[in-house]
């Protein structure tokens, strides 16, 4: 494989220059971190599973007119995506109280929220991704008010789709985090869904037992992390043949 330039390395993914201008190759690692890098580990096969799961969800979203950066999956651990300018916000959609909102507002985890909530967190590791309001976003110019409107609408559409997708396979979508980017197309600036959607960035509970099938198993040292991710892929009907572990080293060059 030819030498590729590494454009960005995050905690769970690496972005390489793509084959054509305006494209990137998104490589999914098995590395996991939590609590802003305080806790680190490896979840064997996670990258392979997240690549598949994110492909599955983004393909459906593209098909229903939610623009995403996803172009196509290239191999076990890589997908081709459009290069976008990431908006520095983590957009969290919540259907059921869990995690930080349960803690902040003193609610029991698992309490149904009166309606779906959309929250914004500033992407800033040094500040530990603080919760911010729309007024902050406008005042500090992290995004234009029109962009915020569009992001909220898209986030709700993503939620509507994902709630149904997971309900059909016996999974409750508790909450999830998504990111958006700006993309120039035919002289027009568009907002598109970027990053990934996977059990790393969602809370997924078995409908009957409330068993956690997501990264909280890693965050909370519950064990069975790989198995939970595999179970999500299996129920979605996309478990890679031969299992999620690629037996060869990735063909990567620095
Ligand atoms: P929270 O309850 O910790 O705020 O998390 C809300 C959702 O966002 C949950 O599904 C996990 C996801 N999430 C991320 O994907 N990345 C993060 O850095 C954090 C804090 C949460």
GROMACS .gro file of N, CA and C in nm, residues 126-233:
model
  324
  126UNK      N    1  -0.896   2.011   2.704
  126UNK     CA    2  -0.834   2.082   2.817
  126UNK      C    3  -0.940   2.129   2.916
  127UNK      N    4  -1.059   2.156   2.867
  127UNK     CA    5  -1.168   2.202   2.953
  127UNK      C    6  -1.263   2.088   2.990
  128UNK      N    7  -1.230   1.967   2.944
  128UNK     CA    8  -1.315   1.850   2.972
  128UNK      C    9  -1.453   1.860   2.908
  129UNK      N   10  -1.458   1.912   2.785
  129UNK     CA   11  -1.582   1.920   2.706
  129UNK      C   12  -1.701   1.974   2.787
  130UNK      N   13  -1.697   2.102   2.826
  130UNK     CA   14  -1.805   2.155   2.910
  130UNK      C   15  -1.939   2.168   2.835
  131UNK      N   16  -2.048   2.153   2.911
  131UNK     CA   17  -2.183   2.178   2.859
  131UNK      C   18  -2.192   2.326   2.823
  132UNK      N   19  -2.246   2.360   2.706
  132UNK     CA   20  -2.261   2.500   2.667
  132UNK      C   21  -2.404   2.522   2.617
  133UNK      N   22  -2.447   2.647   2.618
  133UNK     CA   23  -2.581   2.680   2.571
  133UNK      C   24  -2.575   2.735   2.429
  134UNK      N   25  -2.692   2.744   2.366
  134UNK     CA   26  -2.699   2.802   2.231
  134UNK      C   27  -2.645   2.944   2.232
  135UNK      N   28  -2.672   3.017   2.341
  135UNK     CA   29  -2.625   3.156   2.351
  135UNK      C   30  -2.472   3.160   2.349
  136UNK      N   31  -2.408   3.066   2.421
  136UNK     CA   32  -2.261   3.058   2.417
  136UNK      C   33  -2.214   3.032   2.274
  137UNK      N   34  -2.282   2.938   2.208
  137UNK     CA   35  -2.240   2.898   2.073
  137UNK      C   36  -2.247   3.017   1.979
  138UNK      N   37  -2.356   3.095   1.991
  138UNK     CA   38  -2.371   3.213   1.906
  138UNK      C   39  -2.270   3.321   1.942
  139UNK      N   40  -2.259   3.350   2.072
  139UNK     CA   41  -2.174   3.460   2.115
  139UNK      C   42  -2.028   3.435   2.080
  140UNK      N   43  -1.984   3.312   2.097
  140UNK     CA   44  -1.843   3.281   2.071
  140UNK      C   45  -1.820   3.235   1.928
  141UNK      N   46  -1.929   3.234   1.851
  141UNK     CA   47  -1.917   3.206   1.708
  141UNK      C   48  -1.865   3.066   1.676
  142UNK      N   49  -1.899   2.970   1.761
  142UNK     CA   50  -1.858   2.831   1.729
  142UNK      C   51  -1.942   2.778   1.614
  143UNK      N   52  -2.065   2.829   1.605
  143UNK     CA   53  -2.150   2.796   1.491
  143UNK      C   54  -2.251   2.909   1.475
  144UNK      N   55  -2.298   2.928   1.351
  144UNK     CA   56  -2.397   3.031   1.319
  144UNK      C   57  -2.534   2.984   1.372
  145UNK      N   58  -2.619   3.078   1.417
  145UNK     CA   59  -2.752   3.038   1.466
  145UNK      C   60  -2.828   2.946   1.370
  146UNK      N   61  -2.814   2.977   1.240
  146UNK     CA   62  -2.882   2.892   1.139
  146UNK      C   63  -2.826   2.750   1.139
  147UNK      N   64  -2.696   2.741   1.162
  147UNK     CA   65  -2.632   2.609   1.166
  147UNK      C   66  -2.682   2.532   1.288
  148UNK      N   67  -2.698   2.603   1.400
  148UNK     CA   68  -2.746   2.537   1.522
  148UNK      C   69  -2.887   2.483   1.500
  149UNK      N   70  -2.971   2.564   1.435
  149UNK     CA   71  -3.107   2.519   1.402
  149UNK      C   72  -3.103   2.391   1.319
  150UNK      N   73  -3.018   2.394   1.217
  150UNK     CA   74  -3.008   2.280   1.126
  150UNK      C   75  -2.957   2.156   1.200
  151UNK      N   76  -2.857   2.178   1.286
  151UNK     CA   77  -2.799   2.067   1.363
  151UNK      C   78  -2.905   2.004   1.454
  152UNK      N   79  -2.987   2.089   1.518
  152UNK     CA   80  -3.091   2.035   1.608
  152UNK      C   81  -3.190   1.953   1.528
  153UNK      N   82  -3.229   2.002   1.410
  153UNK     CA   83  -3.324   1.929   1.326
  153UNK      C   84  -3.266   1.796   1.281
  154UNK      N   85  -3.140   1.798   1.237
  154UNK     CA   86  -3.076   1.674   1.192
  154UNK      C   87  -3.060   1.577   1.307
  155UNK      N   88  -3.022   1.629   1.424
  155UNK     CA   89  -3.002   1.542   1.541
  155UNK      C   90  -3.133   1.470   1.576
  156UNK      N   91  -3.246   1.542   1.566
  156UNK     CA   92  -3.375   1.479   1.597
  156UNK      C   93  -3.410   1.374   1.492
  157UNK      N   94  -3.377   1.401   1.366
  157UNK     CA   95  -3.405   1.301   1.261
  157UNK      C   96  -3.319   1.177   1.281
  158UNK      N   97  -3.193   1.198   1.318
  158UNK     CA   98  -3.104   1.084   1.345
  158UNK      C   99  -3.163   1.004   1.461
  159UNK      N  100  -3.210   1.074   1.563
  159UNK     CA  101  -3.268   1.005   1.679
  159UNK      C  102  -3.392   0.924   1.638
  160UNK      N  103  -3.483   0.987   1.563
  160UNK     CA  104  -3.605   0.917   1.523
  160UNK      C  105  -3.570   0.788   1.449
  161UNK      N  106  -3.473   0.798   1.357
  161UNK     CA  107  -3.435   0.679   1.282
  161UNK      C  108  -3.373   0.573   1.373
  162UNK      N  109  -3.281   0.618   1.458
  162UNK     CA  110  -3.207   0.520   1.539
  162UNK      C  111  -3.294   0.456   1.646
  163UNK      N  112  -3.388   0.532   1.703
  163UNK     CA  113  -3.479   0.473   1.803
  163UNK      C  114  -3.550   0.353   1.739
  164UNK      N  115  -3.599   0.372   1.617
  164UNK     CA  116  -3.673   0.266   1.547
  164UNK      C  117  -3.583   0.149   1.509
  165UNK      N  118  -3.465   0.183   1.456
  165UNK     CA  119  -3.369   0.079   1.415
  165UNK      C  120  -3.338  -0.013   1.533
  166UNK      N  121  -3.308   0.046   1.647
  166UNK     CA  122  -3.269  -0.034   1.763
  166UNK      C  123  -3.390  -0.101   1.829
  167UNK      N  124  -3.505  -0.032   1.832
  167UNK     CA  125  -3.624  -0.094   1.893
  167UNK      C  126  -3.657  -0.225   1.822
  168UNK      N  127  -3.636  -0.226   1.691
  168UNK     CA  128  -3.669  -0.345   1.611
  168UNK      C  129  -3.581  -0.465   1.647
  169UNK      N  130  -3.467  -0.440   1.712
  169UNK     CA  131  -3.378  -0.550   1.749
  169UNK      C  132  -3.366  -0.560   1.903
  170UNK      N  133  -3.469  -0.512   1.970
  170UNK     CA  134  -3.475  -0.530   2.115
  170UNK      C  135  -3.376  -0.446   2.193
  171UNK      N  136  -3.345  -0.326   2.139
  171UNK     CA  137  -3.250  -0.237   2.209
  171UNK      C  138  -3.313  -0.100   2.228
  172UNK      N  139  -3.297  -0.048   2.350
  172UNK     CA  140  -3.345   0.088   2.381
  172UNK      C  141  -3.231   0.186   2.359
  173UNK      N  142  -3.258   0.288   2.276
  173UNK     CA  143  -3.157   0.392   2.253
  173UNK      C  144  -3.173   0.495   2.365
  174UNK      N  145  -3.085   0.490   2.461
  174UNK     CA  146  -3.092   0.579   2.578
  174UNK      C  147  -3.045   0.719   2.540
  175UNK      N  148  -2.926   0.726   2.481
  175UNK     CA  149  -2.870   0.855   2.436
  175UNK      C  150  -2.757   0.828   2.338
  176UNK      N  151  -2.710   0.934   2.276
  176UNK     CA  152  -2.594   0.920   2.187
  176UNK      C  153  -2.531   1.056   2.163
  177UNK      N  154  -2.409   1.053   2.112
  177UNK     CA  155  -2.333   1.175   2.081
  177UNK      C  156  -2.298   1.174   1.932
  178UNK      N  157  -2.323   1.285   1.866
  178UNK     CA  158  -2.282   1.296   1.725
  178UNK      C  159  -2.207   1.426   1.704
  179UNK      N  160  -2.137   1.430   1.591
  179UNK     CA  161  -2.064   1.552   1.553
  179UNK      C  162  -2.100   1.589   1.411
  180UNK      N  163  -2.088   1.716   1.382
  180UNK     CA  164  -2.123   1.765   1.249
  180UNK      C  165  -2.004   1.841   1.190
  181UNK      N  166  -2.005   1.850   1.056
  181UNK     CA  167  -1.900   1.924   0.988
  181UNK      C  168  -1.958   2.011   0.879
  182UNK      N  169  -1.876   2.105   0.834
  182UNK     CA  170  -1.915   2.193   0.722
  182UNK      C  171  -1.850   2.140   0.596
  183UNK      N  172  -1.928   2.142   0.489
  183UNK     CA  173  -1.880   2.090   0.361
  183UNK      C  174  -1.923   2.187   0.251
  184UNK      N  175  -1.827   2.231   0.169
  184UNK     CA  176  -1.860   2.316   0.054
  184UNK      C  177  -1.902   2.227  -0.062
  185UNK      N  178  -2.023   2.251  -0.115
  185UNK     CA  179  -2.070   2.175  -0.230
  185UNK      C  180  -2.139   2.270  -0.325
  186UNK      N  181  -2.090   2.276  -0.449
  186UNK     CA  182  -2.145   2.368  -0.550
  186UNK      C  183  -2.164   2.508  -0.493
  187UNK      N  184  -2.057   2.562  -0.437
  187UNK     CA  185  -2.060   2.697  -0.382
  187UNK      C  186  -2.155   2.715  -0.265
  188UNK      N  187  -2.199   2.603  -0.208
  188UNK     CA  188  -2.291   2.612  -0.094
  188UNK      C  189  -2.230   2.542   0.025
  189UNK      N  190  -2.245   2.605   0.140
  189UNK     CA  191  -2.194   2.545   0.263
  189UNK      C  192  -2.303   2.457   0.323
  190UNK      N  193  -2.273   2.328   0.338
  190UNK     CA  194  -2.373   2.235   0.394
  190UNK      C  195  -2.324   2.180   0.527
  191UNK      N  196  -2.419   2.145   0.611
  191UNK     CA  197  -2.387   2.079   0.737
  191UNK      C  198  -2.408   1.930   0.716
  192UNK      N  199  -2.308   1.850   0.748
  192UNK     CA  200  -2.324   1.705   0.735
  192UNK      C  201  -2.283   1.636   0.865
  193UNK      N  202  -2.344   1.521   0.886
  193UNK     CA  203  -2.309   1.437   1.000
  193UNK      C  204  -2.170   1.379   0.975
  194UNK      N  205  -2.083   1.383   1.077
  194UNK     CA  206  -1.946   1.335   1.058
  194UNK      C  207  -1.911   1.232   1.166
  195UNK      N  208  -1.782   1.207   1.184
  195UNK     CA  209  -1.734   1.119   1.292
  195UNK      C  210  -1.791   0.978   1.277
  196UNK      N  211  -1.851   0.923   1.382
  196UNK     CA  212  -1.902   0.786   1.379
  196UNK      C  213  -2.027   0.775   1.464
  197UNK      N  214  -2.104   0.669   1.441
  197UNK     CA  215  -2.213   0.634   1.533
  197UNK      C  216  -2.193   0.486   1.565
  198UNK      N  217  -2.165   0.457   1.691
  198UNK     CA  218  -2.129   0.321   1.729
  198UNK      C  219  -2.155   0.303   1.879
  199UNK      N  220  -2.136   0.183   1.931
  199UNK     CA  221  -2.154   0.166   2.077
  199UNK      C  222  -2.054   0.246   2.160
  200UNK      N  223  -1.951   0.303   2.096
  200UNK     CA  224  -1.862   0.396   2.168
  200UNK      C  225  -1.936   0.526   2.202
  201UNK      N  226  -2.029   0.564   2.117
  201UNK     CA  227  -2.088   0.697   2.129
  201UNK      C  228  -2.239   0.693   2.157
  202UNK      N  229  -2.290   0.573   2.188
  202UNK     CA  230  -2.433   0.559   2.220
  202UNK      C  231  -2.448   0.485   2.352
  203UNK      N  232  -2.562   0.504   2.419
  203UNK     CA  233  -2.599   0.412   2.526
  203UNK      C  234  -2.711   0.324   2.473
  204UNK      N  235  -2.685   0.195   2.475
  204UNK     CA  236  -2.778   0.098   2.417
  204UNK      C  237  -2.810  -0.006   2.523
  205UNK      N  238  -2.936  -0.017   2.562
  205UNK     CA  239  -2.976  -0.111   2.667
  205UNK      C  240  -3.071  -0.214   2.609
  206UNK      N  241  -3.049  -0.340   2.647
  206UNK     CA  242  -3.142  -0.444   2.606
  206UNK      C  243  -3.281  -0.408   2.658
  207UNK      N  244  -3.380  -0.414   2.569
  207UNK     CA  245  -3.515  -0.369   2.605
  207UNK      C  246  -3.572  -0.449   2.722
  208UNK      N  247  -3.548  -0.579   2.721
  208UNK     CA  248  -3.610  -0.664   2.824
  208UNK      C  249  -3.533  -0.658   2.955
  209UNK      N  250  -3.400  -0.666   2.948
  209UNK     CA  251  -3.321  -0.684   3.071
  209UNK      C  252  -3.250  -0.556   3.117
  210UNK      N  253  -3.249  -0.454   3.032
  210UNK     CA  254  -3.173  -0.331   3.057
  210UNK      C  255  -3.021  -0.353   3.059
  211UNK      N  256  -2.977  -0.472   3.014
  211UNK     CA  257  -2.832  -0.498   3.008
  211UNK      C  258  -2.767  -0.395   2.915
  212UNK      N  259  -2.652  -0.344   2.958
  212UNK     CA  260  -2.584  -0.242   2.879
  212UNK      C  261  -2.505  -0.307   2.766
  213UNK      N  262  -2.523  -0.254   2.644
  213UNK     CA  263  -2.455  -0.309   2.527
  213UNK      C  264  -2.370  -0.200   2.463
  214UNK      N  265  -2.294  -0.128   2.543
  214UNK     CA  266  -2.221  -0.013   2.492
  214UNK      C  267  -2.097   0.015   2.577
  215UNK      N  268  -2.035   0.128   2.552
  215UNK     CA  269  -1.906   0.160   2.614
  215UNK      C  270  -1.914   0.181   2.765
  216UNK      N  271  -2.034   0.198   2.821
  216UNK     CA  272  -2.044   0.206   2.967
  216UNK      C  273  -1.986   0.080   3.032
  217UNK      N  274  -1.988  -0.033   2.962
  217UNK     CA  275  -1.928  -0.156   3.018
  217UNK      C  276  -1.779  -0.135   3.041
  218UNK      N  277  -1.716  -0.058   2.952
  218UNK     CA  278  -1.573  -0.025   2.967
  218UNK      C  279  -1.556   0.084   3.073
  219UNK      N  280  -1.634   0.192   3.062
  219UNK     CA  281  -1.623   0.304   3.157
  219UNK      C  282  -1.640   0.255   3.300
  220UNK      N  283  -1.732   0.162   3.320
  220UNK     CA  284  -1.768   0.119   3.456
  220UNK      C  285  -1.709  -0.017   3.494
  221UNK      N  286  -1.608  -0.061   3.417
  221UNK     CA  287  -1.539  -0.189   3.446
  221UNK      C  288  -1.636  -0.306   3.465
  222UNK      N  289  -1.730  -0.319   3.373
  222UNK     CA  290  -1.830  -0.425   3.388
  222UNK      C  291  -1.791  -0.555   3.320
  223UNK      N  292  -1.686  -0.550   3.235
  223UNK     CA  293  -1.647  -0.671   3.161
  223UNK      C  294  -1.740  -0.695   3.043
  224UNK      N  295  -1.702  -0.793   2.961
  224UNK     CA  296  -1.788  -0.831   2.847
  224UNK      C  297  -1.806  -0.720   2.745
  225UNK      N  298  -1.704  -0.635   2.728
  225UNK     CA  299  -1.719  -0.519   2.639
  225UNK      C  300  -1.726  -0.564   2.492
  226UNK      N  301  -1.626  -0.642   2.448
  226UNK     CA  302  -1.625  -0.688   2.308
  226UNK      C  303  -1.753  -0.764   2.276
  227UNK      N  304  -1.793  -0.848   2.372
  227UNK     CA  305  -1.913  -0.931   2.351
  227UNK      C  306  -2.037  -0.844   2.331
  228UNK      N  307  -2.043  -0.733   2.406
  228UNK     CA  308  -2.159  -0.644   2.394
  228UNK      C  309  -2.161  -0.579   2.255
  229UNK      N  310  -2.045  -0.532   2.207
  229UNK     CA  311  -2.038  -0.470   2.075
  229UNK      C  312  -2.075  -0.573   1.967
  230UNK      N  313  -2.026  -0.696   1.987
  230UNK     CA  314  -2.058  -0.803   1.892
  230UNK      C  315  -2.207  -0.831   1.889
  231UNK      N  316  -2.269  -0.826   2.005
  231UNK     CA  317  -2.412  -0.854   2.015
  231UNK      C  318  -2.492  -0.747   1.936
  232UNK      N  319  -2.447  -0.622   1.947
  232UNK     CA  320  -2.515  -0.515   1.871
  232UNK      C  321  -2.502  -0.544   1.721
  233UNK      N  322  -2.380  -0.577   1.677
  233UNK     CA  323  -2.359  -0.606   1.534
  233UNK      C  324  -2.439  -0.729   1.491
   0.00000   0.00000   0.00000
